[in-house]
Coordinates of C-alpha atoms in Angstrom, one line a residue:
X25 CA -132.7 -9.5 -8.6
X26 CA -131.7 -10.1 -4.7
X27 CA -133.1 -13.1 -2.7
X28 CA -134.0 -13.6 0.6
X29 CA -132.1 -16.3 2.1
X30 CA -133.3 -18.5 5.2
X31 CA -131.4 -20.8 6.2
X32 CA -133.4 -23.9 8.2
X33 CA -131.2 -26.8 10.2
X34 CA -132.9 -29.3 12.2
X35 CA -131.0 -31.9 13.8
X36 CA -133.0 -34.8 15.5
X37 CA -131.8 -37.3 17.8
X38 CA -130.8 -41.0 16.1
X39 CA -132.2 -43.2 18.5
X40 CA -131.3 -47.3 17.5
X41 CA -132.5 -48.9 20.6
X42 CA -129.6 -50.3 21.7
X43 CA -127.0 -48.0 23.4
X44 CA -122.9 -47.9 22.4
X45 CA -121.7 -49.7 25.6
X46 CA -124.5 -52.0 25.4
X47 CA -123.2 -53.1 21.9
X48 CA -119.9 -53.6 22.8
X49 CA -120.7 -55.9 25.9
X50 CA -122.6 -57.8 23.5
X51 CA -119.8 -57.7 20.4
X52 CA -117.3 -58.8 23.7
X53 CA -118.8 -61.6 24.8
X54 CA -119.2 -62.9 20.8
X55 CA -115.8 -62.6 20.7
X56 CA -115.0 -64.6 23.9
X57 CA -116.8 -67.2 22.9
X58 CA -115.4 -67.5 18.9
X59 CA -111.6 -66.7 20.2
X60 CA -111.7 -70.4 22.8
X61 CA -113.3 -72.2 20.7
X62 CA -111.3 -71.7 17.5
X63 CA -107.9 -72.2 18.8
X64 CA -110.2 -76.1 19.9
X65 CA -110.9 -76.4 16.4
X66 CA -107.1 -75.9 14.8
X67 CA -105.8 -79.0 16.6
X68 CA -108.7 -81.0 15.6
X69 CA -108.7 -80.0 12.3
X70 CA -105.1 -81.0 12.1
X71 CA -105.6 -84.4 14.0
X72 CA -108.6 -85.5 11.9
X73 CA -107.1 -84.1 8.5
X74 CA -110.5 -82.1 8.0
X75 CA -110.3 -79.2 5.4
X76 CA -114.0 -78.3 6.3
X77 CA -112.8 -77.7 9.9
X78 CA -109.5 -75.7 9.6
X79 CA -111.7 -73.7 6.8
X80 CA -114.0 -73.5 10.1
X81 CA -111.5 -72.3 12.2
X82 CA -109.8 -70.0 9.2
X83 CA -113.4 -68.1 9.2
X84 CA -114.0 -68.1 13.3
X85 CA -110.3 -66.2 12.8
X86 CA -112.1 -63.4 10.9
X87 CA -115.1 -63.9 12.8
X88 CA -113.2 -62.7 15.9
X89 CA -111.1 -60.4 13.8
X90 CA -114.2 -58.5 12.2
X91 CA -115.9 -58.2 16.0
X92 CA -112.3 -56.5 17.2
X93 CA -112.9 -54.1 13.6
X94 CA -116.6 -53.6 15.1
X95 CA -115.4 -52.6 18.4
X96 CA -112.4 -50.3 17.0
X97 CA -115.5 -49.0 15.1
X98 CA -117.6 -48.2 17.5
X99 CA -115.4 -46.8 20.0
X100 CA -113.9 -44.2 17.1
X101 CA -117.3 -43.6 15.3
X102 CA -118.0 -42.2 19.4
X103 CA -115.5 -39.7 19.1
X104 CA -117.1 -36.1 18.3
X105 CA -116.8 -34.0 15.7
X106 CA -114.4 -31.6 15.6
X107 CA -111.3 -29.9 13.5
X108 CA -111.4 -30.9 9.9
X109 CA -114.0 -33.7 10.4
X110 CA -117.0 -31.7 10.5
X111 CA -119.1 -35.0 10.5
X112 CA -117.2 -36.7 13.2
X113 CA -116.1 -40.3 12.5
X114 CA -119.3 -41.9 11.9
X115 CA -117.4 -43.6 8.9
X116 CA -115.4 -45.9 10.8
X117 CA -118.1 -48.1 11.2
X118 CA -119.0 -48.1 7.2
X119 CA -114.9 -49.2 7.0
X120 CA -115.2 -51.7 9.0
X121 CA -118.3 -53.2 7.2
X122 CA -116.7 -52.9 4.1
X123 CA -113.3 -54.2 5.8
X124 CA -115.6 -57.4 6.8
X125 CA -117.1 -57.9 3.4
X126 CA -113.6 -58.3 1.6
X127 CA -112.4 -60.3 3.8
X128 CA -115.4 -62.8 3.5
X129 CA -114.8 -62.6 -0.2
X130 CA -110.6 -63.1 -0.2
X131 CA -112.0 -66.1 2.3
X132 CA -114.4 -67.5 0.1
X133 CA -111.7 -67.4 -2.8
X134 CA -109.1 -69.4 -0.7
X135 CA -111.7 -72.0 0.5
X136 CA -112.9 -72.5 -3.0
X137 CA -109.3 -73.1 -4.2
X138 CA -108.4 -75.7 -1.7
X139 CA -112.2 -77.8 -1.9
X140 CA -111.3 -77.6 -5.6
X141 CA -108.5 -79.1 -5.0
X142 CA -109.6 -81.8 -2.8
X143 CA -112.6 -82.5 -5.1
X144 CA -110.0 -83.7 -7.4
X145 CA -108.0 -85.6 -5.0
X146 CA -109.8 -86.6 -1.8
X147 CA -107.5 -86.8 1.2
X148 CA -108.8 -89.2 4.1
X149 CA -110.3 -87.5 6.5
X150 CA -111.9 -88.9 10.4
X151 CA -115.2 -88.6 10.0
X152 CA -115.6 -88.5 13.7
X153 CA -114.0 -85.8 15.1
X154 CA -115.1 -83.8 12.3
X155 CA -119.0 -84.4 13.6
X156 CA -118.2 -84.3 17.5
X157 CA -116.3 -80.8 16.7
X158 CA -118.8 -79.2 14.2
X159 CA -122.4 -80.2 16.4
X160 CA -119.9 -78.0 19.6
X161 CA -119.1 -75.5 17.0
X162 CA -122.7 -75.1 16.0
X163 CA -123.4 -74.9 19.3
X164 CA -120.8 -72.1 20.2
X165 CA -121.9 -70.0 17.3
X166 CA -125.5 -70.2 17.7
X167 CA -124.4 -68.3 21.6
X168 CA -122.3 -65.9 19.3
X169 CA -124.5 -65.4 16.8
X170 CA -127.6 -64.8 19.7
X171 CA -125.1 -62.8 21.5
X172 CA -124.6 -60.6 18.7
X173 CA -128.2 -60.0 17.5
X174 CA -128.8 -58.2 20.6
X175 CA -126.7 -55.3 19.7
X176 CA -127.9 -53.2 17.4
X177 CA -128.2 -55.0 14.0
X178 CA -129.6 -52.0 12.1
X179 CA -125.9 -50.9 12.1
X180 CA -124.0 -51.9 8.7
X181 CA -121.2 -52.3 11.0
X182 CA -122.6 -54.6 13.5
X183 CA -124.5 -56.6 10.4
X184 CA -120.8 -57.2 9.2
X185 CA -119.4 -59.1 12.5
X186 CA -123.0 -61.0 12.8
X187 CA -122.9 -61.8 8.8
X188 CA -119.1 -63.6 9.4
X189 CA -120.7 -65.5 12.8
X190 CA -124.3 -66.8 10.8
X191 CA -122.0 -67.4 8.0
X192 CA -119.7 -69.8 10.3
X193 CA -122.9 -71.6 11.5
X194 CA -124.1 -72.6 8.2
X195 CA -120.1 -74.0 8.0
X196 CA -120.4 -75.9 11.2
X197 CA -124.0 -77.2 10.1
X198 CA -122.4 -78.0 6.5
X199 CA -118.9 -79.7 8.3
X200 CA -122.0 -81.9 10.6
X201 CA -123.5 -83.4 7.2
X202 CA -120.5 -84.1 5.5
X203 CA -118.9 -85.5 9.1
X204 CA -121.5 -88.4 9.0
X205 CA -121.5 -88.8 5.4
X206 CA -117.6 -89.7 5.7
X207 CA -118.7 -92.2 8.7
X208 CA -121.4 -93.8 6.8
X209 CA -120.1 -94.3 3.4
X210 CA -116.6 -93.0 3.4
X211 CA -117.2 -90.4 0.8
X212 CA -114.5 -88.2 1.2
X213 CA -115.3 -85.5 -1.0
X214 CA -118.2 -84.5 1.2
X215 CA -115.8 -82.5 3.3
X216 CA -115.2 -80.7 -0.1
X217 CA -118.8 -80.1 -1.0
X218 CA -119.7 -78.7 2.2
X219 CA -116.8 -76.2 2.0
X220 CA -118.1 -75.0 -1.3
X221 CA -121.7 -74.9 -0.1
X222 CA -120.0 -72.5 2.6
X223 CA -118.2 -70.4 -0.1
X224 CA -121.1 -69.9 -1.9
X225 CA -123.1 -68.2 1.6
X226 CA -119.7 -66.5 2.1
X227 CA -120.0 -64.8 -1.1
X228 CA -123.2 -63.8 -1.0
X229 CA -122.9 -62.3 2.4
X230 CA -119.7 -60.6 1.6
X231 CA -121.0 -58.9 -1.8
X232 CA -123.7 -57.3 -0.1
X233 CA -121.7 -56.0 2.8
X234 CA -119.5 -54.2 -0.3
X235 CA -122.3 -53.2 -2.0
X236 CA -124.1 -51.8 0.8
X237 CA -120.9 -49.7 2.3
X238 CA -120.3 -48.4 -1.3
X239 CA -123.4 -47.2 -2.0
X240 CA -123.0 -45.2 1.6
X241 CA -119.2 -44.0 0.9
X242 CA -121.0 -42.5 -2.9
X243 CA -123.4 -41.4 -1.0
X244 CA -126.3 -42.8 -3.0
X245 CA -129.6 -42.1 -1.3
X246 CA -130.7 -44.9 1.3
X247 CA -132.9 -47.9 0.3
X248 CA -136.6 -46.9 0.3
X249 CA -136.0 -43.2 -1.0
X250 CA -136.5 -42.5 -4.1
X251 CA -135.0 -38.4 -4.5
X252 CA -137.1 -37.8 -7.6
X253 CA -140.3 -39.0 -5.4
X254 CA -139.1 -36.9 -2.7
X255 CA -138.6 -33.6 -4.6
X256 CA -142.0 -33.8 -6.6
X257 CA -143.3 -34.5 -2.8
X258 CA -142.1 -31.9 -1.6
X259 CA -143.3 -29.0 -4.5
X260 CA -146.7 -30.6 -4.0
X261 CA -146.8 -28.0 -0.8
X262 CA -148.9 -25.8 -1.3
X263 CA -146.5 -22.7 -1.5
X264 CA -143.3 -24.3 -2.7
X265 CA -142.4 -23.2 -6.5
X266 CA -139.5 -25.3 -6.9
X267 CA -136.9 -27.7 -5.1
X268 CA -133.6 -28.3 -6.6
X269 CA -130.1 -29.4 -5.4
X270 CA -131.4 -31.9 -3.7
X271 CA -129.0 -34.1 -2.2
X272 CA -130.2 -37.3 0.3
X273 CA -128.0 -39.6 2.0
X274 CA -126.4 -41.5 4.9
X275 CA -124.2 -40.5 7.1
X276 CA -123.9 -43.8 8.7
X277 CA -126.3 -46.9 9.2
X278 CA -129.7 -45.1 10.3
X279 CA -128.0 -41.4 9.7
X280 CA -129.9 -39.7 6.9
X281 CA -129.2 -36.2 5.6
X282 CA -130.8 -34.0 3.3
X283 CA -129.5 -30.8 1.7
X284 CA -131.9 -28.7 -0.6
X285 CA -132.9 -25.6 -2.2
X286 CA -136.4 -24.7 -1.8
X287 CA -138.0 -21.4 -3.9
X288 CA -141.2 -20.4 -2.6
X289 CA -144.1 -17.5 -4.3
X290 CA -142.9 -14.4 -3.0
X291 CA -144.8 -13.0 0.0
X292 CA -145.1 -16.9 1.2
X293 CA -143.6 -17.1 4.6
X294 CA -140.3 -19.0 4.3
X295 CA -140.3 -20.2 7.8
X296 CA -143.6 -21.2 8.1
X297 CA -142.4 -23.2 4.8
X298 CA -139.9 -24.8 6.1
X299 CA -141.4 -26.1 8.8
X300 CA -143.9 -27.8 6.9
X301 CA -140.9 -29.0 5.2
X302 CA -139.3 -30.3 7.4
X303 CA -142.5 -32.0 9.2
X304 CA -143.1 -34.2 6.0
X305 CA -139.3 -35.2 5.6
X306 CA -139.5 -36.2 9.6
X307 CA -143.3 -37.9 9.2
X308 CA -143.2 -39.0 6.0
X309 CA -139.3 -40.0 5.6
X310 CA -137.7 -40.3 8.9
X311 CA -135.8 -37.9 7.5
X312 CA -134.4 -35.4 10.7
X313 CA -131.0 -33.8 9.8
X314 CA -131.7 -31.5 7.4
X315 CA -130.1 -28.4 5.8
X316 CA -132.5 -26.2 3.2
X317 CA -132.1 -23.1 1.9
X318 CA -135.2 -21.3 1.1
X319 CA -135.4 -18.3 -1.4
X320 CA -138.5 -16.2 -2.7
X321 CA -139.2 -16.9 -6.9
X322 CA -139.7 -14.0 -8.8
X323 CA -143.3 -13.3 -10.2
X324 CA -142.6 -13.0 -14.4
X325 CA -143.8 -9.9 -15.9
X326 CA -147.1 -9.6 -17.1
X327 CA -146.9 -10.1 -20.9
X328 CA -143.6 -12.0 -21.2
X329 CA -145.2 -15.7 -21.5
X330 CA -148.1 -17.5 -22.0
X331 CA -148.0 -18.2 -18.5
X332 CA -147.6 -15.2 -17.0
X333 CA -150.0 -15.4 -14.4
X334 CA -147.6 -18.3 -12.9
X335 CA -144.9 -17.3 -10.5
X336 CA -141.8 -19.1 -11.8
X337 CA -138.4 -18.7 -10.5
X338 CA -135.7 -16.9 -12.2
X339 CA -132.2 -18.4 -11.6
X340 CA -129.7 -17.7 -14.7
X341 CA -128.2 -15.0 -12.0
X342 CA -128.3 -17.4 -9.0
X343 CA -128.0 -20.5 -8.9
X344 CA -127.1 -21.6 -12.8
X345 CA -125.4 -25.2 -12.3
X346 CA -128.0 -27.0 -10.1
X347 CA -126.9 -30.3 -9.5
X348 CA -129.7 -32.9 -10.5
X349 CA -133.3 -32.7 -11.4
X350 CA -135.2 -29.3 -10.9
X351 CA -138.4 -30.2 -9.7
X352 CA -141.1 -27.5 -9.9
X353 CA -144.9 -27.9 -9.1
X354 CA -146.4 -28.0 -12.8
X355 CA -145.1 -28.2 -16.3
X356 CA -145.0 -24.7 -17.8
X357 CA -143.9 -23.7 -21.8
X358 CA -141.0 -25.5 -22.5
X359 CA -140.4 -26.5 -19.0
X360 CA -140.8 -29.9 -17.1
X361 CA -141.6 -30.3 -13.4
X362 CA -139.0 -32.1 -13.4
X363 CA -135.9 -31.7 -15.6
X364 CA -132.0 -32.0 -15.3
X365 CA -129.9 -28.6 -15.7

C-alpha cells in the first residue's frame, strides 16, 4: 500500500546570549593575561626550586594553549556549511573540548609522577617566592577566569579553556598553602601534596570534558532528554498512531536535532500534525531543528484482529528495519507501545 509522505523542517535560531566576536574578545584578553604572567612564573619556579610552581606554569602553558584551540574553534565552527559538510563545522568546537580534556588528563599524569617522586625525596624548596608568586598568580587567574566566564559558558568548547583557568586557581590557592607551610615549619613535602591535591581537580575536570564531547561525537541524546519519554510524548497527540526512528542529538553545545517518523490515522491532516509536533518539541524540549517525516497508517480490515476497530500501521512493506524503539499510542495483541524492531 502507497503512503503519503510530508516532509516538515523547521530550523529555529540558536541564540546563546553572547555573540562570536564577543567571545573571542573575552577568550583574548584571558589569554593575554595567562601568556605574561607564566613566562613570570618559570624563572621563579626555577630560582625557588618549587615543583608546585613550574607545575603552575606547566598548566598556565595549556591554559593559554587550550584558549588559542577555543579561538581556532570558534573562528572555524563560523565557517558555513557547504560542499561535503552538510552540517558546517560546528564540530571544531567539540574537538577542541575534547582536545582540552586530554590534555588536562596527560597533565595530571605527569604532575602526579613528579609529586610522587618528591614525596619520596623532598627537594628544598624557598618557601617565599613560592607564596609572593602563587597569591599574584591567584590573582591573575581570578581576572582570567572572570574574563572568561563572560563569554558564553554554555559552550562545551568555551567550558574547556575556563575548566584549565579555574583549574590553575585551585593550583595557585594549593602552591599559597603549601608556600607558608614550607616557611613555618619547613615541611617540604607540602609542595608535593598540593600538587597532588591539583591532579586530583585536574582529573576530574578533564574526564568530564571527554565524557561530555564523546557522548556528542556518538551522538547520544543531550542531558535532560530522555528519547523513550519523548517518543511516548509525542504519540500521546491526539492523532499520532506511531513514532519510530527516532533519533535526538547535538550538533554542538546548545544545537539539538531531532529526526523522526511520525504515522498518523488516515484522513488526519499531516500538517496540521506536525505542527503540533513541532510546537511541543520547541515548548516542551527546546527542541527547534527538526526533520520528521509524516505518513498515513493503514486502517486493518475489519475481521483480521481482535482489535480491528484500532487503526494500526502496516510497515513490513515500508519501513522494516526501524532503528530503535517503536513507540505507538496503546498496547495492542501482541504489540507494545513501545518495543524494539
Amino acid at each position: 500500500m502507497g503512503h503519503d509522505h510530508e516532509h516538515g523542517h523547521g530550523h529555529g535560531g540558536h541564540s546563546h546570549g553572547v555573540s562570536g566576536d564577543a567571545d573571542r574578545r573575552w577568550l583574548t584578553l584571558a589569554l593575554a593575561l595567562i601568556a605574561g604572567f607564566m613566562t613570570v612564573e618559570v624563572v621563579i619556579g626555577l630560582v625557588a626550586n618549587s615543583l608546585a610552581l613550574l607545575s603552575d606554569a606547566a598548566h598556565m602553558l595549556t591554559d593559554a594553549a587550550s584558549i588559542v584551540l577555543a579561538l581556532t574553534a570558534i573562528r572555524i565552527a563560523a565557517r558555513p556549511a557547504r560542499g561535503k559538510y552538510t552540517f558546517g563545522f560546528k564540530r571544531a568546537e567539540i574537538l577542541s573540548a575534547q582536545a582540552n580534556g586530554i590534555t588536562l588528563l596527560v597533565l595530571a599524569g605527569w604532575l602526579a609522577y613528579e609529586a610522587i617522586r618528591r614525596l619520596i625525596s623532598p627537594p628544598e624548596v624557598t618557601g617565599g617566592l613560592v607564596v609572593v608568586t602563587a597569591l599574584v598568580g591567584i590573582a591573575v587567574n581570578v581576572a582570567a577566569a572572570w574574563a572568561i566566564s563572560k563569554a558564553n559558558r554554555s559552550s562545551l568548547n568555551v567550558e574547556g579553556a575556563f575548566q584549565h583557568v579555574l583549574n590553575d586557581l585551585y593550583g595557585f590557592i594549593a602552591t599559597a598553602v603549601a608556600g607558608i607551610v614550607v616557611m613555618i615549619t619547613g615541611f617540604a613535602r607540602a609542595d608535593a601534596i598540593a600538587t597532588l591535591i591539583v591532579v586530583a581537580l585536574m582529573v576530574k575536570a578533564g574526564l568530564g570534558l571527554v565524557r561530555e564531547s564523546g557522548r556528542i561525537f556518538l551522538e547520544a541524546a543531550p542531558a535532560g532528554v530522555d528519547p523513550d519519554a519523548l517518543g511516548r510524548r509525542l504519540v500521546g497527540i491526539d492523532g499520532v498512531d506511531e513514532v519510530h526512528d527516532l533519533h535526538v542529538w547535538q550538533i554542538t553545545s546548545g544545537d539539538i536535532a531531532l529526526s523522526a517518523h511520525v504515522l498518523v490515522q488516515p484522513g488526519a491532516d499531516c500538517h496540521g500534525l506536525r505542527v503540533r509536533i513541532e510546537h511541543v518539541l520547541e515548548h516542551d524540549y527546546e527542541i527547534t531543528h527538526t526533520t520528521l517525516q509524516v505518513d498515513h497508517s493503514a486502517a486493518i480490515p475489519v475481521g483480521a484482529t481482535a482489535n480491528s476497530d484500532r487503526l494500526l500501521p502496516v510497515l513490513e512493506d515500508h519501513c522494516d528495519d526501524a532503528h530503535g524503539p517503536v513507540h505507538r499510542d496503546k498496547p495492542t495483541d501482541g504489540i507494545t507501545a513501545s518495543r524494539n524492531s
